[in-house]
Short mmCIF file of C-alpha atoms in Angstrom, two decimals:
data_model
loop_
_atom_site.label_atom_id
_atom_site.label_comp_id
_atom_site.label_asym_id
_atom_site.label_seq_id
_atom_site.Cartn_x
_atom_site.Cartn_y
_atom_site.Cartn_z
CA UNK A 1 167.22 236.04 36.03
CA UNK A 2 166.62 239.84 38.05
CA UNK A 3 169.89 240.37 38.32
CA UNK A 4 170.47 242.87 41.48
CA UNK A 5 166.94 244.50 42.72
CA UNK A 6 166.81 247.22 45.24
CA UNK A 7 163.70 248.12 47.16
CA UNK A 8 162.37 250.77 47.61
CA UNK A 9 163.42 252.60 44.57
CA UNK A 10 162.06 256.51 46.40
CA UNK A 11 162.04 257.25 49.84
CA UNK A 12 161.73 260.48 51.87
CA UNK A 13 162.63 260.71 55.49
CA UNK A 14 162.47 263.01 58.51
CA UNK A 15 165.50 264.25 60.16
CA UNK A 16 166.45 261.65 62.41
CA UNK A 17 164.50 258.78 61.20
CA UNK A 18 165.98 255.26 60.51
CA UNK A 19 165.27 252.96 57.36
CA UNK A 20 166.59 250.03 55.89
CA UNK A 21 167.77 249.57 52.26
CA UNK A 22 167.19 246.13 50.87
CA UNK A 23 169.49 245.05 48.22
CA UNK A 24 169.28 241.11 46.67
CA UNK A 25 170.92 239.30 43.80
CA UNK A 26 169.98 236.44 42.07
CA UNK A 27 173.54 235.58 40.46
CA UNK A 28 174.84 233.54 43.49
CA UNK A 29 177.81 236.39 43.39
CA UNK A 30 179.94 236.05 46.28
CA UNK A 31 180.72 239.88 46.90
CA UNK A 32 178.30 242.76 47.23
CA UNK A 33 178.70 246.67 47.71
CA UNK A 34 176.66 249.56 48.89
CA UNK A 35 177.49 252.69 46.69
CA UNK A 36 176.34 256.34 46.90
CA UNK A 37 176.05 258.81 44.25
CA UNK A 38 175.96 262.82 44.62
CA UNK A 39 175.96 265.37 41.76
CA UNK A 40 179.51 265.94 41.14
CA UNK A 41 180.75 263.37 43.20
CA UNK A 42 180.69 260.10 40.89
CA UNK A 43 179.83 257.08 42.81
CA UNK A 44 181.87 256.69 46.62
CA UNK A 45 181.73 252.92 48.40
CA UNK A 46 179.78 253.01 51.46
CA UNK A 47 180.52 249.47 52.86
CA UNK A 48 181.47 245.90 50.92
CA UNK A 49 181.13 242.44 51.76
CA UNK A 50 183.74 240.36 50.26
CA UNK A 51 181.85 237.52 51.10
CA UNK A 52 178.67 235.87 53.07
CA UNK A 53 180.03 236.63 56.71
CA UNK A 54 181.82 239.49 56.40
CA UNK A 55 181.82 243.12 56.04
CA UNK A 56 183.98 245.95 55.49
CA UNK A 57 184.31 249.75 55.53
CA UNK A 58 184.66 251.59 52.02
CA UNK A 59 185.26 255.21 51.68
CA UNK A 60 182.65 256.95 53.07
CA UNK A 61 180.96 254.38 55.96
CA UNK A 62 179.80 257.14 58.77
CA UNK A 63 176.17 257.11 59.84
CA UNK A 64 175.53 253.75 58.15
CA UNK A 65 175.43 250.21 58.97
CA UNK A 66 175.12 247.10 56.81
CA UNK A 67 174.40 243.52 57.18
CA UNK A 68 175.00 240.83 54.98
CA UNK A 69 172.06 238.48 55.72
CA UNK A 70 172.44 235.49 53.66
CA UNK A 71 174.58 235.37 50.35
CA UNK A 72 172.08 236.70 48.10
CA UNK A 73 171.30 239.84 50.60
CA UNK A 74 173.06 242.91 51.78
CA UNK A 75 171.03 245.86 53.38
CA UNK A 76 171.99 249.25 54.48
CA UNK A 77 170.85 250.82 57.58
CA UNK A 78 170.62 254.39 58.44
CA UNK A 79 169.89 254.91 61.96
CA UNK A 80 168.97 258.53 62.39
CA UNK A 81 169.41 259.92 59.03
CA UNK A 82 170.31 263.30 58.28
CA UNK A 83 170.52 265.79 55.41
CA UNK A 84 173.62 264.84 54.52
CA UNK A 85 172.39 261.64 53.48
CA UNK A 86 170.35 262.72 50.66
CA UNK A 87 171.85 260.84 47.72
CA UNK A 88 171.19 257.92 45.00
CA UNK A 89 172.05 254.86 46.48
CA UNK A 90 172.94 251.68 44.50
CA UNK A 91 173.99 248.15 45.65
CA UNK A 92 176.05 246.12 43.16
CA UNK A 93 177.46 242.32 43.20
CA UNK A 94 180.44 240.82 41.73
CA UNK A 95 181.20 237.09 41.40
CA UNK A 96 184.45 237.57 43.37
CA UNK A 97 186.27 241.03 44.75
CA UNK A 98 187.51 242.70 41.88
CA UNK A 99 185.60 241.46 39.19
CA UNK A 100 182.80 243.44 37.25
CA UNK A 101 180.15 244.77 39.11
CA UNK A 102 176.25 244.29 38.43
CA UNK A 103 174.47 247.34 39.49
CA UNK A 104 170.59 247.71 40.96
CA UNK A 105 168.61 250.50 39.83
CA UNK A 106 169.01 252.51 42.99
CA UNK A 107 167.21 254.28 45.72
CA UNK A 108 166.47 257.77 45.54
CA UNK A 109 166.31 258.95 49.28
CA UNK A 110 165.45 262.29 50.57
CA UNK A 111 165.97 263.32 54.08
CA UNK A 112 164.37 266.58 55.12
CA UNK B 1 190.79 264.45 46.71
CA UNK B 2 189.32 263.32 43.71
CA UNK B 3 191.64 260.71 42.23
CA UNK B 4 190.15 259.88 39.29
CA UNK B 5 188.85 262.74 36.81
CA UNK B 6 186.54 263.47 33.84
CA UNK B 7 187.18 267.04 33.33
CA UNK B 8 184.42 266.90 30.98
CA UNK B 9 181.03 267.21 32.26
CA UNK B 10 179.31 266.64 28.81
CA UNK B 11 180.13 265.99 25.50
CA UNK B 12 177.70 266.14 22.28
CA UNK B 13 178.40 264.26 18.85
CA UNK B 14 176.71 263.71 15.42
CA UNK B 15 175.53 260.09 14.98
CA UNK B 16 177.83 258.03 13.08
CA UNK B 17 181.18 260.13 14.18
CA UNK B 18 183.43 259.38 16.83
CA UNK B 19 182.96 259.79 20.43
CA UNK B 20 186.09 260.22 22.87
CA UNK B 21 185.56 260.32 26.72
CA UNK B 22 188.35 261.17 28.77
CA UNK B 23 189.63 260.39 32.04
CA UNK B 24 192.78 261.32 34.01
CA UNK B 25 193.96 259.90 37.79
CA UNK B 26 196.42 260.99 39.83
CA UNK B 27 197.15 257.49 41.85
CA UNK B 28 200.14 256.04 40.27
CA UNK B 29 198.95 252.49 42.24
CA UNK B 30 195.87 251.98 39.92
CA UNK B 31 196.67 249.17 37.45
CA UNK B 32 193.03 248.25 36.95
CA UNK B 33 190.62 250.56 34.70
CA UNK B 34 186.86 250.29 33.54
CA UNK B 35 184.05 251.88 31.83
CA UNK B 36 180.67 252.05 32.99
CA UNK B 37 177.62 253.55 31.24
CA UNK B 38 174.52 254.84 32.98
CA UNK B 39 170.93 255.43 31.36
CA UNK B 40 168.69 257.70 33.52
CA UNK B 41 166.51 255.74 36.30
CA UNK B 42 169.14 252.77 36.06
CA UNK B 43 172.23 251.49 37.74
CA UNK B 44 175.76 251.70 35.97
CA UNK B 45 176.32 248.77 33.86
CA UNK B 46 179.68 247.38 32.77
CA UNK B 47 181.38 248.45 29.36
CA UNK B 48 184.83 247.72 29.11
CA UNK B 49 188.25 247.41 30.86
CA UNK B 50 191.63 247.17 30.56
CA UNK B 51 195.01 246.39 32.52
CA UNK B 52 197.79 248.54 33.17
CA UNK B 53 199.90 245.63 31.42
CA UNK B 54 198.12 247.04 28.11
CA UNK B 55 197.47 250.48 26.25
CA UNK B 56 194.58 249.22 24.23
CA UNK B 57 191.40 247.06 24.68
CA UNK B 58 188.68 246.46 21.97
CA UNK B 59 185.47 245.72 22.18
CA UNK B 60 183.28 246.14 19.46
CA UNK B 61 182.33 249.64 18.69
CA UNK B 62 184.13 250.46 21.76
CA UNK B 63 188.09 250.73 22.12
CA UNK B 64 189.78 252.00 25.77
CA UNK B 65 193.40 253.35 25.38
CA UNK B 66 195.48 253.59 28.10
CA UNK B 67 198.74 256.33 28.39
CA UNK B 68 200.23 255.22 31.91
CA UNK B 69 203.07 257.91 31.61
CA UNK B 70 200.50 260.53 31.32
CA UNK B 71 198.05 258.77 33.50
CA UNK B 72 195.50 259.06 31.14
CA UNK B 73 192.62 256.76 29.29
CA UNK B 74 190.12 257.33 26.93
CA UNK B 75 186.96 255.48 25.47
CA UNK B 76 186.56 255.72 21.59
CA UNK B 77 182.99 254.89 20.18
CA UNK B 78 183.01 254.46 16.79
CA UNK B 79 180.75 254.98 15.08
CA UNK B 80 178.40 256.52 17.77
CA UNK B 81 174.73 255.75 17.86
CA UNK B 82 171.78 257.33 19.39
CA UNK B 83 171.67 254.49 22.01
CA UNK B 84 175.17 255.77 23.31
CA UNK B 85 173.34 258.50 25.05
CA UNK B 86 174.08 258.07 28.45
CA UNK B 87 176.64 259.06 31.18
CA UNK B 88 179.95 257.39 30.94
CA UNK B 89 181.77 256.65 34.28
CA UNK B 90 185.38 255.86 34.61
CA UNK B 91 186.82 253.77 37.58
CA UNK B 92 190.29 252.50 38.84
CA UNK B 93 191.27 249.86 40.93
CA UNK B 94 194.93 249.11 42.77
CA UNK B 95 195.54 245.15 41.67
CA UNK B 96 192.64 243.52 40.46
CA UNK B 97 190.89 241.87 42.62
CA UNK B 98 190.63 244.83 45.25
CA UNK B 99 187.45 245.35 46.14
CA UNK B 100 187.39 249.26 46.13
CA UNK B 101 186.83 251.10 42.87
CA UNK B 102 187.64 254.60 42.61
CA UNK B 103 185.00 256.46 40.37
CA UNK B 104 185.03 259.47 38.29
CA UNK B 105 182.44 262.37 38.27
CA UNK B 106 180.98 260.98 34.64
CA UNK B 107 180.47 262.49 31.69
CA UNK B 108 177.20 263.11 30.08
CA UNK B 109 177.33 262.01 26.38
CA UNK B 110 174.56 263.40 23.89
CA UNK B 111 174.64 261.63 20.28
CA UNK B 112 172.96 264.11 17.93
CA UNK B 113 170.76 262.15 15.18
#
C-alpha cells in the first residue's frame, strides 16, 4: 500500500506558466482534498472532492482548478502561475467526508 | 482571521518529561478536533481526535483535553521520546462529517535527549 502519492516532489515555474499536480490514493477512499501550506499560515483547503464526480471550493480556490479523474486520482491545475502560489501543496484522502485524512508527502512549488 | 490558533511556534522538552501543546479556537461552532503530527519532508499524519461531547481522550502516551467554555484544547505526551520531535497541528471541524478542516499554524516540538 503506497497510501497517497503526489508528483512531482519539486517544481519551479516562471510566472504565467501552467502545470498540473497529480495525486493518487490506493486506499479506495471516497473523499480527496488539496491543501497548501505557507509559513505561519497552517494548512489551508484549496478544493475537495467528497466523492467521485463532485468537486467543491475550499478556503483559497482562486487561481486553481481541479479534476477528480476517477476514484483514485485528483489533480490540481495552475493555469497561470503567480509568485503568490509559491507554497507546499498537500493532497489528502479520507474514507468518507469528515473522517481522518491521510496525507501525501507534498509538492514544493516555487514560482519566480 | 485565524480561527484556530497555536500561539507557541516552538517548544523544547527533556526526554521522559511531559510535553503539553496548546490550541485555542474562536469559532464556537467547532465540535470536533484533531491533532496531526508532521515530520520534515512528509505529509501530516493523524494522531488523535476528540468530540465536543467529551473532555478527554487518551491513546497510549497521547491525551487530548478539551475545555469548551475556554475554547481551548491541549495535547499531552507522556513520557516524551526523541521520535516525538515534529511539528504538531491542531485542526477543527464544524460537525463531524464536514469536509472542511481548519488548521492551526503548528507548534514545533523538540525533545532533548
